[in-house]
XYZ file of C-alpha atoms in Angstrom:
695
model
C -4.635 -35.953 13.284
C -7.975 -37.213 12.722
C -9.266 -37.053 9.179
C -12.874 -37.628 8.003
C -12.729 -38.462 4.230
C -16.567 -38.899 4.057
C -17.544 -35.626 5.530
C -14.920 -33.838 3.808
C -15.967 -35.386 0.439
C -19.437 -34.330 1.080
C -18.533 -30.797 1.486
C -16.249 -30.904 -1.444
C -18.711 -32.821 -3.669
C -16.475 -35.683 -4.340
C -15.463 -39.134 -3.104
C -12.069 -38.972 -1.187
C -9.671 -41.790 -0.473
C -7.851 -40.946 2.771
C -3.928 -41.378 2.377
C -1.646 -41.473 5.582
C 1.812 -42.303 3.949
C 1.041 -40.544 0.403
C 4.633 -39.900 0.717
C 5.964 -43.368 1.376
C 4.359 -46.727 0.733
C 1.311 -44.754 -0.774
C 3.186 -42.912 -3.706
C 1.992 -45.006 -6.368
C -1.553 -43.163 -5.972
C -0.172 -40.125 -6.394
C 1.725 -41.333 -9.527
C -1.693 -42.207 -10.929
C -3.436 -39.044 -9.750
C -0.237 -37.509 -11.716
C -1.758 -38.859 -15.018
C -5.031 -37.598 -14.660
C -6.126 -33.856 -15.729
C -8.584 -33.709 -12.982
C -7.552 -31.233 -10.250
C -4.517 -32.049 -7.858
C -4.659 -30.783 -4.522
C -2.130 -32.416 -2.099
C -2.910 -31.634 1.178
C 0.618 -31.241 2.409
C 3.216 -28.843 2.369
C 6.122 -30.567 4.149
C 6.832 -32.676 1.215
C 5.971 -30.812 -1.129
C 9.347 -30.814 -2.959
C 9.399 -34.437 -3.141
C 5.864 -34.369 -4.557
C 7.100 -32.408 -7.092
C 10.141 -34.040 -7.912
C 7.983 -37.395 -8.016
C 5.581 -36.098 -10.589
C 8.475 -34.864 -12.946
C 9.868 -38.386 -12.617
C 6.316 -40.109 -13.171
C 5.940 -41.340 -16.868
C 2.579 -39.774 -18.490
C 2.301 -37.531 -15.559
C 0.355 -34.229 -17.036
C 2.693 -31.292 -17.184
C 3.005 -28.932 -14.569
C 2.183 -26.238 -16.814
C -1.006 -27.771 -18.166
C -2.711 -28.844 -14.425
C -0.290 -27.502 -11.536
C -0.271 -29.571 -8.086
C -1.604 -27.416 -5.177
C -0.336 -27.634 -1.939
C -2.254 -26.817 1.277
C -1.476 -27.228 4.987
C -4.056 -28.667 7.185
C -1.841 -30.023 9.374
C -0.444 -27.102 11.479
C -3.573 -25.000 10.872
C -5.915 -27.969 11.632
C -4.768 -31.219 12.549
C -2.577 -30.260 15.661
C -5.230 -28.586 17.723
C -6.476 -29.406 21.009
C -9.946 -28.901 18.973
C -8.567 -31.108 15.819
C -11.818 -33.403 16.045
C -14.220 -30.250 15.195
C -11.967 -28.918 12.986
C -13.337 -30.882 9.608
C -15.191 -27.746 8.069
C -12.199 -25.783 8.546
C -9.982 -28.297 6.667
C -12.766 -28.771 4.120
C -12.588 -24.559 3.615
C -9.116 -25.026 3.551
C -9.484 -28.133 0.526
C -11.486 -26.060 -1.470
C -9.605 -22.953 -1.022
C -6.828 -24.363 -2.750
C -8.656 -25.440 -5.841
C -9.391 -21.871 -6.931
C -8.226 -21.362 -10.167
C -4.776 -18.710 -10.105
C -5.922 -14.999 -10.576
C -5.279 -13.832 -14.331
C -1.976 -12.766 -14.933
C -1.232 -8.940 -14.224
C 1.430 -6.445 -15.945
C 5.083 -6.452 -14.713
C 7.630 -4.061 -13.809
C 11.125 -5.265 -15.032
C 14.263 -4.498 -13.571
C 17.828 -4.959 -15.522
C 20.686 -5.381 -13.208
C 24.425 -5.573 -14.797
C 26.146 -6.480 -11.471
C 27.938 -2.707 -10.922
C 27.732 -2.766 -7.237
C 28.546 0.159 -5.054
C 29.779 -0.062 -1.433
C 29.520 2.569 1.195
C 31.423 2.679 4.096
C 34.547 2.575 6.185
C 37.518 1.383 3.576
C 38.681 -1.815 5.363
C 35.489 -3.313 5.748
C 34.134 -2.397 1.927
C 36.910 -3.907 0.736
C 36.120 -7.056 2.796
C 32.796 -7.396 1.514
C 33.899 -6.675 -2.413
C 36.361 -9.694 -1.961
C 33.161 -11.871 -1.356
C 31.535 -10.813 -4.778
C 34.095 -9.408 -6.887
C 33.970 -12.507 -8.896
C 30.440 -11.649 -10.116
C 29.910 -8.208 -9.801
C 31.694 -4.767 -10.700
C 32.631 -3.228 -7.624
C 33.064 0.084 -6.838
C 34.124 1.385 -3.215
C 33.130 4.906 -1.555
C 34.874 5.280 1.269
C 33.918 7.282 4.399
C 37.021 6.237 6.203
C 39.646 3.623 7.813
C 42.111 2.372 5.706
C 42.566 -0.165 2.948
C 44.787 -2.626 1.479
C 47.870 -1.424 -0.580
C 46.842 -3.284 -3.764
C 44.548 -0.994 -5.918
C 42.109 -3.770 -6.691
C 38.515 -1.537 -6.853
C 37.858 1.991 -7.857
C 37.479 4.141 -4.896
C 35.596 7.299 -4.672
C 35.871 10.061 -1.753
C 34.107 13.089 -0.818
C 30.476 14.117 0.722
C 27.764 11.991 -0.484
C 25.150 14.639 -1.463
C 22.318 12.387 -2.627
C 21.248 8.265 -2.916
C 18.073 7.455 -4.808
C 16.804 5.382 -7.462
C 15.991 1.486 -7.137
C 17.375 -2.139 -8.538
C 19.440 -1.368 -11.983
C 18.903 2.208 -11.823
C 20.796 4.153 -8.457
C 21.717 7.333 -9.060
C 24.505 8.713 -6.478
C 25.853 12.392 -6.588
C 28.662 13.074 -4.221
C 31.138 16.761 -3.852
C 34.634 16.196 -3.346
C 37.029 19.231 -2.436
C 40.210 16.996 -1.109
C 43.558 17.670 -2.034
C 44.718 14.534 -2.914
C 43.340 12.679 -6.456
C 42.616 9.081 -5.704
C 42.377 8.226 -9.525
C 46.416 10.027 -9.514
C 47.731 8.292 -6.458
C 49.751 5.412 -6.689
C 49.715 4.542 -2.837
C 53.112 4.690 -1.864
C 52.753 6.227 1.085
C 55.724 9.074 0.820
C 52.777 11.686 1.665
C 51.665 10.065 4.741
C 55.329 9.700 5.879
C 56.137 13.429 5.198
C 53.330 14.892 6.947
C 54.788 16.697 10.194
C 50.928 16.951 11.353
C 49.667 13.136 10.545
C 47.075 14.926 8.804
C 47.198 11.994 6.207
C 45.480 8.574 6.821
C 46.119 5.540 5.083
C 42.507 6.211 3.234
C 44.764 8.684 1.395
C 42.454 11.941 2.526
C 43.912 14.503 3.742
C 42.715 16.066 7.178
C 42.288 19.868 6.704
C 41.658 20.659 10.405
C 44.939 19.566 11.198
C 47.095 20.675 8.063
C 49.366 23.363 9.125
C 50.146 23.922 5.185
C 53.763 22.716 5.134
C 52.998 21.402 2.061
C 55.439 18.767 2.403
C 53.187 15.939 1.031
C 52.970 18.227 -2.309
C 57.128 17.888 -2.912
C 57.022 14.474 -2.398
C 54.462 13.775 -4.334
C 55.814 16.069 -7.518
C 56.722 13.306 -9.900
C 53.297 11.843 -9.853
C 50.883 15.269 -9.093
C 48.307 13.544 -7.126
C 48.107 16.552 -4.597
C 46.871 19.875 -5.227
C 45.933 22.166 -2.331
C 43.998 24.455 -5.479
C 41.709 22.026 -6.481
C 38.306 23.474 -6.515
C 35.344 21.363 -5.087
C 33.627 19.622 -7.651
C 30.364 17.215 -7.844
C 30.114 14.006 -9.898
C 27.260 11.442 -10.201
C 27.476 8.228 -10.955
C 24.682 5.335 -12.059
C 25.081 1.745 -10.221
C 22.618 -1.357 -10.200
C 23.382 -2.130 -6.469
C 24.153 -0.424 -2.966
C 25.689 -2.172 -0.259
C 25.316 0.343 2.514
C 27.605 -0.440 5.707
C 26.945 2.658 7.414
C 25.111 2.915 10.828
C 22.350 4.642 9.116
C 20.866 3.854 6.095
C 20.900 5.779 3.015
C 16.662 5.909 2.703
C 14.875 6.807 5.337
C 11.674 4.882 4.537
C 10.468 1.451 6.351
C 10.568 -0.195 3.163
C 14.328 0.397 0.943
C 14.182 -0.052 -2.475
C 15.090 -3.317 -4.560
C 18.791 -3.704 -5.195
C 19.999 -1.520 -1.593
C 20.790 -3.484 0.988
C 22.066 -1.563 4.602
C 24.058 -3.324 6.985
C 24.683 -1.848 10.046
C 28.587 -2.620 11.699
C 26.613 -4.471 14.545
C 24.977 -6.928 12.144
C 25.381 -10.227 13.025
C 27.213 -12.834 10.747
C 24.175 -14.381 9.307
C 23.013 -11.089 8.083
C 26.402 -10.537 6.154
C 26.093 -13.800 4.613
C 22.690 -13.459 3.577
C 23.097 -10.220 2.148
C 26.154 -11.515 -0.070
C 24.316 -13.838 -0.960
C 21.294 -11.797 -2.047
C 23.936 -9.652 -4.446
C 25.390 -12.328 -5.885
C 21.901 -13.422 -7.448
C 20.759 -9.781 -8.320
C 22.623 -9.520 -11.770
C 20.282 -10.216 -14.707
C 16.538 -9.330 -15.625
C 13.758 -9.279 -13.098
C 10.164 -9.047 -12.872
C 7.596 -8.188 -10.442
C 3.693 -7.778 -10.726
C 2.739 -4.516 -11.352
C 0.664 -4.247 -8.092
C -1.614 -1.499 -8.588
C -3.783 0.376 -10.433
C -4.598 4.124 -10.944
C -8.079 6.125 -12.503
C -6.897 9.438 -12.010
C -10.517 10.445 -13.002
C -11.961 8.906 -9.602
C -8.261 10.026 -7.183
C -9.940 13.051 -4.558
C -6.060 14.230 -4.232
C -6.432 17.447 -5.576
C -8.438 20.174 -7.784
C -7.617 23.394 -8.691
C -3.864 22.680 -7.126
C -5.598 22.262 -3.542
C -5.098 19.472 -1.606
C -8.087 17.260 -0.376
C -6.923 13.626 0.227
C -3.223 12.858 0.383
C -3.835 9.479 2.267
C -1.843 7.374 0.195
C 0.733 9.388 0.215
C 1.328 10.146 4.011
C 1.158 6.122 4.322
C 3.315 4.546 1.604
C 6.421 3.008 3.496
C 8.172 2.703 0.265
C 8.217 6.305 -0.447
C 6.801 5.280 -3.644
C 3.614 7.814 -4.276
C 4.123 11.488 -4.734
C 2.049 14.736 -5.206
C 1.534 16.209 -8.520
C -0.890 18.942 -7.196
C -0.767 20.934 -10.108
C -1.730 18.358 -12.068
C -4.197 17.362 -9.566
C -3.306 13.724 -9.135
C -0.899 11.730 -7.435
C 2.286 9.591 -9.129
C 3.196 5.975 -8.389
C 6.728 4.822 -9.020
C 6.027 1.003 -9.858
C 9.920 0.595 -9.331
C 9.692 1.477 -5.807
C 6.271 -0.023 -4.827
C 6.944 -3.462 -2.699
C 3.216 -4.188 -3.200
C 1.869 -3.790 0.140
C -1.334 -2.554 -0.673
C -1.937 0.174 1.894
C -2.722 2.610 -0.331
C -5.804 0.876 -1.755
C -6.899 0.280 1.782
C -7.029 3.991 2.745
C -8.119 4.952 -0.404
C -11.918 6.448 -0.223
C -12.813 6.348 -3.965
C -11.222 3.330 -5.365
C -8.738 5.464 -7.539
C -6.043 3.184 -6.464
C -7.065 -0.719 -6.963
C -4.679 -3.641 -5.908
C -4.113 -5.703 -8.776
C -1.958 -8.714 -7.244
C -4.341 -10.157 -7.025
C -7.628 -8.429 -7.932
C -10.570 -7.655 -5.330
C -12.748 -9.875 -7.612
C -10.194 -12.459 -7.010
C -9.881 -11.882 -3.591
C -13.893 -12.164 -3.280
C -13.950 -15.611 -4.811
C -11.572 -16.603 -2.355
C -13.651 -15.721 0.402
C -16.635 -17.000 -0.728
C -15.373 -20.065 -1.436
C -13.439 -20.348 1.574
C -16.678 -19.341 3.940
C -19.211 -21.304 2.013
C -17.571 -24.415 2.245
C -17.113 -24.046 5.590
C -20.714 -23.380 6.335
C -21.704 -26.339 4.250
C -19.386 -29.162 6.397
C -21.631 -27.657 9.037
C -19.219 -25.123 10.590
C -20.318 -21.787 12.516
C -19.324 -18.526 13.746
C -15.970 -18.476 11.371
C -13.258 -16.112 12.102
C -11.030 -15.366 9.357
C -7.517 -15.112 10.429
C -5.677 -13.006 7.428
C -1.982 -13.431 8.022
C 0.925 -12.795 5.462
C 2.531 -15.560 3.374
C 6.189 -15.196 4.869
C 6.119 -14.304 8.477
C 2.517 -14.463 9.643
C 2.331 -18.011 7.722
C 5.510 -19.304 9.838
C 3.797 -18.038 13.272
C 0.447 -19.854 12.488
C 2.840 -23.108 11.396
C 5.006 -22.253 14.802
C 1.564 -22.599 16.496
C 0.272 -26.021 15.339
C 3.984 -27.083 16.137
C 3.928 -25.930 19.281
C 0.255 -27.764 20.333
C 1.422 -30.656 19.001
C 4.478 -30.699 21.455
C 3.211 -29.498 24.588
C -0.002 -30.387 25.520
C -1.101 -27.122 27.376
C -0.938 -25.534 24.027
C -4.407 -25.475 22.087
C -3.097 -24.332 18.776
C -5.734 -22.591 16.094
C -9.243 -22.774 17.255
C -11.374 -25.087 15.064
C -13.409 -22.173 13.708
C -10.525 -19.948 13.233
C -9.432 -19.835 9.283
C -6.319 -18.741 8.532
C -5.951 -17.225 5.147
C -2.568 -16.005 3.968
C -2.239 -12.638 1.833
C 0.696 -10.983 0.068
C 0.776 -8.422 2.479
C -1.863 -8.436 5.309
C -2.591 -4.490 4.716
C -3.475 -5.205 0.763
C -7.278 -6.026 1.939
C -9.280 -3.470 3.952
C -12.936 -2.510 4.528
C -14.472 -3.466 0.932
C -13.591 -7.012 1.353
C -13.837 -7.121 5.388
C -17.331 -6.246 5.342
C -17.696 -8.362 2.158
C -16.557 -11.463 4.423
C -18.537 -10.609 7.093
C -21.927 -10.433 4.889
C -20.613 -14.021 3.357
C -20.737 -15.617 7.176
C -17.567 -14.654 8.806
C -18.376 -13.583 12.036
C -15.256 -11.950 12.935
C -12.078 -10.678 11.121
C -8.759 -10.648 12.433
C -5.548 -9.398 10.949
C -2.254 -10.937 12.406
C 0.207 -8.158 12.168
C 4.083 -8.533 12.772
C 7.291 -6.287 13.195
C 7.971 -6.752 9.099
C 4.894 -4.176 8.322
C 5.752 -0.370 8.970
C 4.212 1.309 12.103
C 1.849 3.441 10.095
C 0.199 0.357 8.409
C -0.752 -0.982 12.338
C -2.540 2.952 12.818
C -3.910 2.816 9.094
C -5.556 -0.752 9.667
C -6.950 0.579 13.421
C -8.721 3.382 11.642
C -10.198 1.507 8.749
C -11.197 -1.296 11.976
C -12.863 1.329 13.566
C -15.021 2.426 10.845
C -15.790 -1.224 10.068
C -16.544 -2.111 13.780
C -18.943 1.664 14.353
C -21.032 0.277 10.950
C -21.634 -2.898 12.396
C -22.382 -2.183 16.055
C -24.511 1.058 14.407
C -26.464 -1.699 12.470
C -27.105 -4.107 15.597
C -24.672 -6.760 15.301
C -23.255 -7.298 18.587
C -19.807 -8.219 19.704
C -16.118 -7.465 18.594
C -16.180 -8.297 14.855
C -12.764 -6.928 13.770
C -9.567 -6.887 15.577
C -5.883 -6.396 15.009
C -3.905 -9.068 16.383
C -0.185 -7.769 16.824
C 2.703 -10.573 17.389
C 6.303 -11.144 17.971
C 6.066 -14.744 17.883
C 3.852 -17.468 18.009
C 4.046 -17.526 21.855
C 1.993 -14.513 21.366
C -0.345 -16.590 19.745
C -0.939 -19.300 22.272
C -3.767 -17.253 23.827
C -5.744 -16.998 20.571
C -8.464 -19.192 21.510
C -8.941 -17.004 24.768
C -9.453 -13.924 23.327
C -11.915 -15.408 20.758
C -13.723 -16.904 23.275
C -14.126 -13.919 25.498
C -17.641 -13.471 23.555
C -18.551 -14.632 20.236
C -19.528 -11.653 17.655
C -22.940 -11.831 15.983
C -22.970 -12.498 12.589
C -25.443 -12.272 9.847
C -28.856 -14.023 9.573
C -28.756 -14.391 5.700
C -25.312 -15.046 4.048
C -24.608 -12.795 0.888
C -24.188 -13.841 -2.861
C -23.001 -11.120 -4.573
C -19.664 -11.315 -6.240
C -16.622 -8.668 -5.059
C -16.543 -5.824 -7.794
C -13.692 -4.154 -9.425
C -14.495 -0.786 -8.227
C -13.853 -0.499 -4.205
C -17.486 1.834 -3.664
C -19.633 -0.777 -5.511
C -18.093 -3.557 -3.228
C -18.840 -0.929 -0.470
C -22.009 -0.561 -1.794
C -23.416 -4.144 -2.064
C -22.037 -5.084 1.133
C -23.597 -2.338 2.964
C -27.214 -3.465 0.628
C -26.845 -6.592 2.646
C -26.116 -5.814 5.895
C -28.764 -3.264 5.766
C -31.573 -5.633 4.539
C -29.942 -8.566 6.737
C -30.043 -6.097 10.243
C -33.478 -5.191 9.872
C -34.816 -8.254 9.404
C -33.279 -9.453 12.678
C -34.073 -6.589 14.151
C -37.513 -5.462 12.611
C -37.681 -2.148 14.642
C -38.591 1.081 12.058
C -35.547 3.358 11.235
C -36.444 7.171 11.505
C -35.747 9.098 7.951
C -33.017 11.174 10.271
C -31.683 7.498 11.273
C -27.474 7.737 11.042
C -24.633 5.663 12.124
C -21.818 8.111 13.443
C -18.533 7.309 11.984
C -14.928 8.043 13.002
C -13.262 10.704 11.067
C -11.383 7.764 8.660
C -14.642 7.194 7.189
C -15.343 7.082 3.217
C -18.809 7.715 3.911
C -20.914 11.035 5.543
C -22.192 14.093 4.602
C -21.494 17.880 4.737
C -23.046 20.766 6.779
C -23.154 23.842 4.898
C -23.479 27.257 6.433
C -26.579 28.965 5.060
C -25.581 32.216 6.295
C -21.824 32.272 5.081
C -22.889 30.356 1.762
C -22.488 32.740 -0.977
C -23.442 29.624 -3.723
C -20.533 30.425 -5.830
C -20.399 26.789 -6.694
C -16.746 26.526 -6.189
C -17.404 23.255 -4.480
C -19.324 21.876 -7.045
C -16.429 21.755 -9.649
C -13.981 20.620 -6.850
C -15.864 17.604 -5.788
C -14.423 14.348 -7.465
C -17.153 12.256 -7.109
C -20.460 13.848 -8.137
C -21.298 14.239 -4.541
C -22.299 17.892 -5.002
C -24.426 19.072 -7.791
C -25.564 22.606 -9.479
C -28.743 23.500 -10.739
C -28.893 24.966 -14.157
C -32.741 26.248 -13.532
C -32.290 27.967 -10.416
C -29.603 28.734 -7.808
C -28.979 25.725 -5.546
C -26.413 23.714 -3.973
C -27.148 19.938 -4.586
C -26.233 17.015 -2.630
C -25.913 13.284 -3.160
C -24.610 11.469 -0.033
C -24.082 8.486 -1.331
C -21.195 9.833 -3.577
C -19.420 11.351 -1.006
C -15.849 10.114 -0.130
C -15.122 12.603 2.599
C -12.255 14.038 0.584
C -12.205 17.536 2.125
C -11.780 19.107 -1.418
C -15.270 20.917 -1.437
C -14.169 22.690 2.494
C -10.437 23.108 1.478
C -11.918 24.905 -1.937
C -14.960 26.768 -0.368
C -13.828 30.857 0.040
C -16.090 31.239 2.618
C -15.063 28.242 4.526
C -18.585 27.558 4.939
C -18.377 23.807 4.628
C -18.077 21.140 7.641
C -17.145 17.526 6.652
C -19.817 14.607 8.869
C -18.862 11.018 8.512
C -21.498 9.035 9.174
C -23.724 6.269 6.965
C -27.328 7.713 6.132
C -29.646 4.079 6.795
C -32.533 6.299 4.524
C -33.009 5.826 0.738
C -32.832 9.010 0.688
C -29.056 8.685 0.689
C -29.183 7.887 -2.628
C -31.197 10.846 -3.973
C -30.214 14.491 -4.692
C -31.363 16.820 -1.915
C -31.070 20.740 -1.644
C -28.398 22.029 0.833
C -28.603 25.337 -0.410
C -30.515 27.748 -1.957
C -31.057 31.876 -2.469
C -32.955 34.157 -4.543
C -31.346 34.813 -7.871
C -30.046 38.446 -8.432
C -31.949 40.028 -11.777
C -29.766 42.210 -14.255
C -30.561 46.085 -13.707
C -30.873 46.459 -17.389
C -32.722 43.412 -18.920
C -34.041 41.531 -15.530
C -32.399 38.032 -16.299
C -31.000 36.549 -13.463
C -27.148 35.961 -13.678
C -26.311 35.229 -9.856
C -27.321 35.288 -6.175
C -28.530 37.919 -4.405
C -26.402 37.161 -1.349
C -23.152 36.612 -3.977
C -23.888 39.937 -5.644
C -24.020 41.593 -2.479
C -21.146 40.084 -0.820
C -19.152 41.001 -4.108
C -20.420 44.809 -4.122
C -19.246 45.055 -0.368
C -15.682 43.896 -1.049
C -15.125 45.910 -4.672
C -17.246 48.671 -3.647
C -14.169 50.480 -1.646
C -11.880 50.305 -4.759
C -10.866 52.517 -7.109
C -11.462 50.474 -9.975
C -14.948 50.182 -9.574
C -16.397 53.740 -9.017
C -19.718 55.318 -10.276
C -20.240 53.671 -13.782
C -17.635 50.516 -12.960
C -19.864 49.201 -9.786
C -23.028 49.233 -11.522
C -21.535 46.991 -14.624
C -20.989 44.819 -11.656
C -24.861 44.603 -11.051
C -25.381 43.532 -14.857
C -25.168 40.627 -16.901
C -22.281 39.398 -18.747
C -23.981 40.259 -22.282
C -26.005 43.805 -20.486
C -22.006 44.795 -19.096
C -20.656 44.567 -22.532
C -23.616 46.478 -24.257
C -23.017 49.353 -21.781
C -19.290 49.609 -22.366
C -19.477 50.043 -26.078
C -22.852 52.127 -25.752
C -21.640 54.535 -23.090
C -20.447 57.972 -24.607
C -18.234 58.741 -21.441
C -16.356 55.793 -22.126
C -12.834 56.466 -23.341
C -11.901 54.382 -26.441
C -8.353 53.479 -27.665
C -9.412 55.977 -30.857
C -9.197 58.839 -28.438
C -5.753 58.957 -27.507
């Protein structure tokens, strides 16, 4: 692997000494570095355990709590490639990224498990698995058939499973039972099994009522114990468990991301999967924490207004069923115990009401800016950012590097492809993609595998279509965003060919803005930079009506109002969560600020006249930030005092709709033409009005 310490040092602004056997004969150099309080980055992940142990054994070494050792892989990601000699800028970028401080801590979610395990499945299989964990877990079995051992070692539940819900430490299981045999009383003497002439009783000690012919011989032989009673009424029971092992063919949860603490093993599961499940169960006793991956700002949420649903993208895309709608409260609710931290909800959220917190957007922006700035400083060009998951994605990238080392026909990662691991690939979306492009990445690629839910693939495709349409509309040629779906490293072997099919045009001037906590603020900063940069590259003047048409998933756009149908009731103004629609206190007007519109559709669903349609686009004019009038009407004047109190069209529509109603005839209809004050005065001064004192 070719290394140029001088070039790397210039890019990182420090003097570097090359060590090729740091984990062997050069180990004293590592120990000297451990005693220093300077940042310590080791460009090797293979021997991270050895280096950690060596640091712990080094006398006078700085504690890991004070100065942690950071490890970065530049071997498989850069050095083991056919383009390794051109990969120095990428190595410098990866080393610089490793020096970025860890993000600030975020709130956590706590789970408490006392080890109460429920195994659901055939009795014999359930008892086999129970024997492997019963020394550390308190096991109960919900039998779904089969025969078990005679020794009663575990509580056995039977019946019809009604519901299964919850998470680690808080699973709620409900079932109904109508079988005549009470397993809590049954002694497993097998007398009923032998006495039944139809063979309706199995060794699961449950009666198949479709075979039973009411001989009741079983009742007679069980008289002393009294475990069989055909008059027993069906009853429903529920119980809480900390863990669930499901051995049925179909899992008890339908979502893609299963709750923590729930493990499913189908009858066809391989032995390794069974060993892994048992090992995992044995470790799930105690108190556990995970990051609270999201923040939610209800005031920004466009989910609902006045019990009408607008945007429900997060509810639809969540693979863990962690997000639900509370339309009566005009908001969504996220269950932090079910949330797995994929972040797709934050990616599809148009307003930024849901934001990713681990790491925060600002922290990701720092990583992107450091990575791309160092790459360009070291002489790199046409950077292609490859976003991948920390688990499966990292394994694929490393496998590709090893393949390139062993097989000369495999080129490995191209020198300009910079891999960036994420907690989850779907946690980064439109705002940070465009920010990365503004920082100097000519392309942004997202690597996805089977570990991501199918709806995540579709959600990212829709968001990428919006991002690509924006850049194409601004005049940047080439393909800038792409979703790469692979099964193993062999599918990545042609990555260099795909990237080489035509380089994408990047920005002429790299942006310097910082990614903001608010999603819309980050998007506006990125768009402002791209508008300026594209105008400088292509000085063709843009007309006031110039706009880029965008796909339906766009968080930008305008609305079209049918002036003939609109009565200016302004119900859309009260429904708009983003302040894009506004009224005018001086005159009947519907006004609009296009920059604020998130295309949630609440205005269209609220409008009683169906006079509003959404038009996703990016208007390039500066007027996009300014207030403009969408519709206005002549005011209607009170017939008594001449004060304007509504619109002419609105009052005329109301009179037409209510004119035929029995309650609005004669004077009552005339009062509809009065303002609120005059209407009250007319009621109390009219001598023909019936009063309660007259009755």
